[in-house]
PDB file of C-alpha atoms in Angstrom:
ATOM      1  CA  ASP A 288     -13.718   2.338   9.876  1.00  0.00           C
ATOM      2  CA  ALA A 289     -16.852   0.278  10.240  1.00  0.00           C
ATOM      3  CA  PHE A 290     -20.151   2.109  10.632  1.00  0.00           C
ATOM      4  CA  THR A 291     -23.534   0.912  11.857  1.00  0.00           C
ATOM      5  CA  GLU A 292     -26.762   2.808  11.213  1.00  0.00           C
ATOM      6  CA  LEU A 293     -28.752   3.566  14.382  1.00  0.00           C
ATOM      7  CA  GLY A 294     -32.132   5.025  13.560  1.00  0.00           C
ATOM      8  CA  THR A 295     -32.287   7.908  11.114  1.00  0.00           C
ATOM      9  CA  ASN A 296     -29.908  10.386  12.620  1.00  0.00           C
ATOM     10  CA  VAL A 297     -27.026   8.705  14.428  1.00  0.00           C
ATOM     11  CA  VAL A 298     -24.256   6.544  13.036  1.00  0.00           C
ATOM     12  CA  VAL A 299     -21.650   4.971  15.274  1.00  0.00           C
ATOM     13  CA  GLY A 300     -18.227   4.221  13.853  1.00  0.00           C
ATOM     14  CA  HIS A 301     -15.116   2.749  15.394  1.00  0.00           C
ATOM     15  CA  ILE A 302     -12.153   5.074  15.738  1.00  0.00           C
ATOM     16  CA  ALA A 303      -9.612   2.417  16.643  1.00  0.00           C
ATOM     17  CA  GLY A 304      -6.266   2.450  14.883  1.00  0.00           C
ATOM     18  CA  GLY A 305      -4.482   5.217  13.059  1.00  0.00           C
ATOM     19  CA  VAL A 306      -1.598   7.447  13.963  1.00  0.00           C
ATOM     20  CA  GLY A 307      -1.730  10.948  15.447  1.00  0.00           C
ATOM     21  CA  ALA A 308      -0.107  13.978  13.889  1.00  0.00           C
ATOM     22  CA  GLY A 309       2.314  14.958  16.642  1.00  0.00           C
ATOM     23  CA  PHE A 310       4.649  17.941  16.642  1.00  0.00           C
ATOM     24  CA  ALA A 311       6.722  16.741  13.689  1.00  0.00           C
ATOM     25  CA  ALA A 312       3.598  16.565  11.558  1.00  0.00           C
ATOM     26  CA  PHE A 313       2.588  20.038  12.741  1.00  0.00           C
ATOM     27  CA  ARG A 314       5.966  21.378  11.602  1.00  0.00           C
ATOM     28  CA  GLN A 315       5.569  19.561   8.291  1.00  0.00           C
ATOM     29  CA  ALA A 316       2.014  20.898   7.838  1.00  0.00           C
ATOM     30  CA  THR A 317       3.150  24.450   8.455  1.00  0.00           C
ATOM     31  CA  LYS A 318       5.981  23.979   5.969  1.00  0.00           C
ATOM     32  CA  VAL A 319       3.581  22.594   3.341  1.00  0.00           C
ATOM     33  CA  ALA A 320       1.127  25.425   4.064  1.00  0.00           C
ATOM     34  CA  GLY A 321       3.851  27.984   3.381  1.00  0.00           C
ATOM     35  CA  VAL A 322       4.513  28.957   6.996  1.00  0.00           C
ATOM     36  CA  SER A 323       8.109  29.024   8.084  1.00  0.00           C
ATOM     37  CA  PRO A 324       8.795  27.023  11.280  1.00  0.00           C
ATOM     38  CA  ARG A 325       9.092  30.342  13.079  1.00  0.00           C
ATOM     39  CA  GLY A 326       6.297  32.167  11.250  1.00  0.00           C
ATOM     40  CA  SER A 327       5.471  35.824  11.773  1.00  0.00           C
ATOM     41  CA  ALA A 328       5.816  37.549  15.141  1.00  0.00           C
ATOM     42  CA  ALA A 329       2.028  37.401  15.605  1.00  0.00           C
ATOM     43  CA  PHE A 330       2.037  33.702  14.705  1.00  0.00           C
ATOM     44  CA  GLY A 331       4.766  33.019  17.265  1.00  0.00           C
ATOM     45  CA  SER A 332       2.932  34.970  19.946  1.00  0.00           C
ATOM     46  CA  ILE A 333      -0.437  33.291  19.357  1.00  0.00           C
ATOM     47  CA  SER A 334       1.132  29.860  18.973  1.00  0.00           C
ATOM     48  CA  GLY A 335       2.965  30.352  22.266  1.00  0.00           C
ATOM     49  CA  GLN A 336      -0.225  31.399  24.042  1.00  0.00           C
ATOM     50  CA  LEU A 337      -1.986  28.247  22.827  1.00  0.00           C
ATOM     51  CA  LYS A 338       0.093  26.204  25.261  1.00  0.00           C
ATOM     52  CA  GLY A 339      -1.903  27.645  28.153  1.00  0.00           C
ATOM     53  CA  ALA A 340      -5.279  27.850  26.401  1.00  0.00           C
ATOM     54  CA  ASP A 341      -8.136  25.671  27.677  1.00  0.00           C
ATOM     55  CA  PHE A 342      -9.802  23.452  25.054  1.00  0.00           C
ATOM     56  CA  ASN A 343     -11.052  20.849  27.519  1.00  0.00           C
ATOM     57  CA  THR A 344     -14.643  19.655  27.782  1.00  0.00           C
ATOM     58  CA  PRO A 345     -16.520  17.694  30.429  1.00  0.00           C
ATOM     59  CA  ARG A 346     -16.810  13.915  30.059  1.00  0.00           C
ATOM     60  CA  ASP A 347     -18.951  13.042  27.002  1.00  0.00           C
ATOM     61  CA  GLY A 348     -18.990  16.737  26.096  1.00  0.00           C
ATOM     62  CA  ALA A 349     -16.788  17.086  22.988  1.00  0.00           C
ATOM     63  CA  VAL A 350     -18.514  17.748  19.660  1.00  0.00           C
ATOM     64  CA  PHE A 351     -16.508  17.788  16.431  1.00  0.00           C
ATOM     65  CA  TRP A 352     -17.538  18.920  12.967  1.00  0.00           C
ATOM     66  CA  THR A 353     -16.284  19.094   9.420  1.00  0.00           C
ATOM     67  CA  GLY A 354     -17.944  20.574   6.367  1.00  0.00           C
ATOM     68  CA  PHE A 355     -18.473  24.280   6.951  1.00  0.00           C
ATOM     69  CA  LEU A 356     -20.160  24.703   3.552  1.00  0.00           C
ATOM     70  CA  GLN A 357     -22.519  21.826   4.344  1.00  0.00           C
ATOM     71  CA  GLY A 358     -23.676  23.671   7.480  1.00  0.00           C
ATOM     72  CA  ASN A 359     -22.115  21.215   9.902  1.00  0.00           C
ATOM     73  CA  GLN A 360     -20.500  23.873  12.106  1.00  0.00           C
ATOM     74  CA  THR A 361     -23.825  25.650  12.627  1.00  0.00           C
ATOM     75  CA  ARG A 362     -25.669  22.392  13.301  1.00  0.00           C
ATOM     76  CA  ALA A 363     -22.959  21.071  15.618  1.00  0.00           C
ATOM     77  CA  MET A 364     -22.897  24.278  17.660  1.00  0.00           C
ATOM     78  CA  ALA A 365     -26.692  24.418  17.958  1.00  0.00           C
ATOM     79  CA  TRP A 366     -26.875  20.740  18.941  1.00  0.00           C
ATOM     80  CA  ALA A 367     -24.001  21.113  21.429  1.00  0.00           C
ATOM     81  CA  LYS A 368     -25.634  24.133  23.050  1.00  0.00           C
ATOM     82  CA  ALA A 369     -29.010  22.367  23.296  1.00  0.00           C
ATOM     83  CA  ASN A 370     -27.376  19.284  24.848  1.00  0.00           C
ATOM     84  CA  GLY A 371     -24.853  20.851  27.247  1.00  0.00           C
ATOM     85  CA  LYS A 372     -21.867  19.920  25.088  1.00  0.00           C
ATOM     86  CA  PHE A 373     -19.066  21.881  23.411  1.00  0.00           C
ATOM     87  CA  THR A 374     -17.526  22.369  19.993  1.00  0.00           C
ATOM     88  CA  ILE A 375     -13.970  23.693  19.932  1.00  0.00           C
ATOM     89  CA  GLU A 376     -15.319  27.223  19.355  1.00  0.00           C
ATOM     90  CA  MET A 377     -17.339  26.981  22.574  1.00  0.00           C
ATOM     91  CA  THR A 378     -14.367  26.192  24.851  1.00  0.00           C
ATOM     92  CA  PRO A 379     -12.523  29.066  26.556  1.00  0.00           C
ATOM     93  CA  GLY A 380      -9.559  28.604  24.192  1.00  0.00           C
ATOM     94  CA  GLY A 381     -11.834  28.435  21.160  1.00  0.00           C
ATOM     95  CA  ARG A 382     -13.706  31.597  22.139  1.00  0.00           C
ATOM     96  CA  TRP A 383     -10.345  33.350  22.532  1.00  0.00           C
ATOM     97  CA  LEU A 384      -9.142  32.195  19.092  1.00  0.00           C
ATOM     98  CA  ASP A 385     -12.460  33.062  17.440  1.00  0.00           C
ATOM     99  CA  GLY A 386     -12.186  36.542  18.929  1.00  0.00           C
ATOM    100  CA  LEU A 387      -8.843  37.063  17.201  1.00  0.00           C
ATOM    101  CA  GLY A 388     -10.523  36.897  13.786  1.00  0.00           C
ATOM    102  CA  LEU A 389      -7.649  34.913  12.317  1.00  0.00           C
ATOM    103  CA  PHE A 390      -9.441  34.341   8.997  1.00  0.00           C
ATOM    104  CA  GLY A 391     -10.858  37.857   8.792  1.00  0.00           C
ATOM    105  CA  PRO A 392      -9.614  40.847   6.802  1.00  0.00           C
ATOM    106  CA  LYS A 393      -7.806  42.340   9.832  1.00  0.00           C
ATOM    107  CA  SER A 394      -6.088  39.097  10.837  1.00  0.00           C
ATOM    108  CA  PRO A 395      -2.660  39.547  12.420  1.00  0.00           C
ATOM    109  CA  VAL A 396      -1.471  36.370  10.643  1.00  0.00           C
ATOM    110  CA  SER A 397      -1.536  34.920   7.134  1.00  0.00           C
ATOM    111  CA  ARG A 398      -4.213  32.410   6.134  1.00  0.00           C
ATOM    112  CA  ALA A 399      -1.639  29.585   6.271  1.00  0.00           C
ATOM    113  CA  GLU A 400      -0.593  30.684   9.755  1.00  0.00           C
ATOM    114  CA  ALA A 401      -4.250  30.866  10.862  1.00  0.00           C
ATOM    115  CA  GLN A 402      -4.748  27.290   9.645  1.00  0.00           C
ATOM    116  CA  ALA A 403      -1.632  26.156  11.515  1.00  0.00           C
ATOM    117  CA  ILE A 404      -2.851  27.857  14.716  1.00  0.00           C
ATOM    118  CA  TRP A 405      -6.288  26.214  14.484  1.00  0.00           C
ATOM    119  CA  LYS A 406      -4.547  22.887  13.786  1.00  0.00           C
ATOM    120  CA  GLN A 407      -2.663  23.235  17.079  1.00  0.00           C
ATOM    121  CA  ALA A 408      -5.912  24.089  18.850  1.00  0.00           C
ATOM    122  CA  SER A 409      -7.707  21.144  17.247  1.00  0.00           C
ATOM    123  CA  GLU A 410      -4.992  18.788  18.436  1.00  0.00           C
ATOM    124  CA  LYS A 411      -5.427  20.071  21.995  1.00  0.00           C
ATOM    125  CA  PHE A 412      -9.231  19.790  21.727  1.00  0.00           C
ATOM    126  CA  ALA A 413      -9.051  16.139  20.613  1.00  0.00           C
ATOM    127  CA  GLU A 414      -6.381  15.289  23.186  1.00  0.00           C
ATOM    128  CA  GLY A 415      -8.537  16.789  25.951  1.00  0.00           C
ATOM    129  CA  ALA A 416     -11.719  14.937  24.959  1.00  0.00           C
ATOM    130  CA  ASN A 417     -12.906  12.078  27.148  1.00  0.00           C
ATOM    131  CA  GLY A 418     -15.785   9.632  27.181  1.00  0.00           C
ATOM    132  CA  ALA A 419     -18.189   9.628  24.248  1.00  0.00           C
ATOM    133  CA  VAL A 420     -17.606  12.089  21.418  1.00  0.00           C
ATOM    134  CA  THR A 421     -19.960  13.290  18.707  1.00  0.00           C
ATOM    135  CA  ALA A 422     -19.135  14.422  15.170  1.00  0.00           C
ATOM    136  CA  PHE A 423     -21.150  16.260  12.529  1.00  0.00           C
ATOM    137  CA  THR A 424     -19.748  15.173   9.162  1.00  0.00           C
ATOM    138  CA  ARG A 425     -22.760  14.897   6.879  1.00  0.00           C
ATOM    139  CA  GLY A 426     -21.950  15.682   3.256  1.00  0.00           C
ATOM    140  CA  ALA A 427     -18.222  16.068   3.954  1.00  0.00           C
ATOM    141  CA  ALA A 428     -15.945  13.581   2.225  1.00  0.00           C
ATOM    142  CA  PRO A 429     -13.325  11.903   4.412  1.00  0.00           C
ATOM    143  CA  ASN A 430     -10.443  14.185   3.511  1.00  0.00           C
ATOM    144  CA  SER A 431      -7.103  13.953   5.294  1.00  0.00           C
ATOM    145  CA  GLY A 432      -6.660  17.676   4.578  1.00  0.00           C
ATOM    146  CA  SER A 433      -9.659  18.616   6.720  1.00  0.00           C
ATOM    147  CA  MET A 434      -9.192  19.535  10.362  1.00  0.00           C
ATOM    148  CA  PHE A 435     -11.461  16.721  11.553  1.00  0.00           C
ATOM    149  CA  PHE A 436     -10.254  13.832   9.378  1.00  0.00           C
ATOM    150  CA  GLY A 437      -6.616  14.951   9.199  1.00  0.00           C
ATOM    151  CA  THR A 438      -5.998  16.248  12.707  1.00  0.00           C
ATOM    152  CA  GLU A 439      -8.763  15.596  15.240  1.00  0.00           C
ATOM    153  CA  LEU A 440      -9.750  12.039  14.306  1.00  0.00           C
ATOM    154  CA  PRO A 441      -6.150  10.738  14.394  1.00  0.00           C
ATOM    155  CA  LYS A 442      -5.715  12.349  17.843  1.00  0.00           C
ATOM    156  CA  LEU A 443      -9.003  10.819  19.028  1.00  0.00           C
ATOM    157  CA  ARG A 444      -7.764   7.413  17.883  1.00  0.00           C
ATOM    158  CA  LEU A 445      -4.739   7.777  20.171  1.00  0.00           C
ATOM    159  CA  ASN A 446      -6.682   9.217  23.100  1.00  0.00           C
ATOM    160  CA  LYS A 447      -7.177   6.395  25.631  1.00  0.00           C
ATOM    161  CA  LYS A 448      -9.776   8.478  27.530  1.00  0.00           C
ATOM    162  CA  VAL A 449     -12.150   8.518  24.536  1.00  0.00           C
ATOM    163  CA  ASN A 450     -14.780   5.838  23.929  1.00  0.00           C
ATOM    164  CA  PRO A 451     -13.631   3.838  20.848  1.00  0.00           C
ATOM    165  CA  LYS A 452     -16.979   4.545  19.128  1.00  0.00           C
ATOM    166  CA  ILE A 453     -17.830   7.976  17.816  1.00  0.00           C
ATOM    167  CA  ASN A 454     -21.411   9.159  17.310  1.00  0.00           C
ATOM    168  CA  TYR A 455     -21.804  10.594  13.821  1.00  0.00           C
ATOM    169  CA  ARG A 456     -24.874  12.841  13.820  1.00  0.00           C
ATOM    170  CA  GLY A 457     -27.156  13.156  10.822  1.00  0.00           C
ATOM    171  CA  TYR A 458     -29.940  15.668  10.406  1.00  0.00           C
TER     172      TYR A 458
END
């Protein structure tokens, strides 16, 4: 992707091209992550409920992030809140998933299953985005194993409702 510096805190890059993950890739990712195609009963229940979960945002309202350790989630959520936009965790579906504590000590699913569930949610979030999108990626290497670079960005590339330029926020 080509990137152009705009001032000190915004970079715009083209998201054209690429191939989305799709259901076959989801099945493959769960297999690689050690989750059987059926998974646990809790996995099946949560995965089934995701079909009706709302991860949509208003036009120009989707904010993506990668690099939890770099503080990008915190910065993205604060920026989204201040600007009337939404990260996946701020959508109704994201709030529901966050409330399940899938990565916590009392999670009803394994870590691999939690990752597979959030992958499904991330696909829906990117597919539901429209207009301009923003991403917080500072300090995070482009890694196809990350949720943003491996799941969300490929879906954004296929999403005809999304502006073909993505605003990469710096801070």
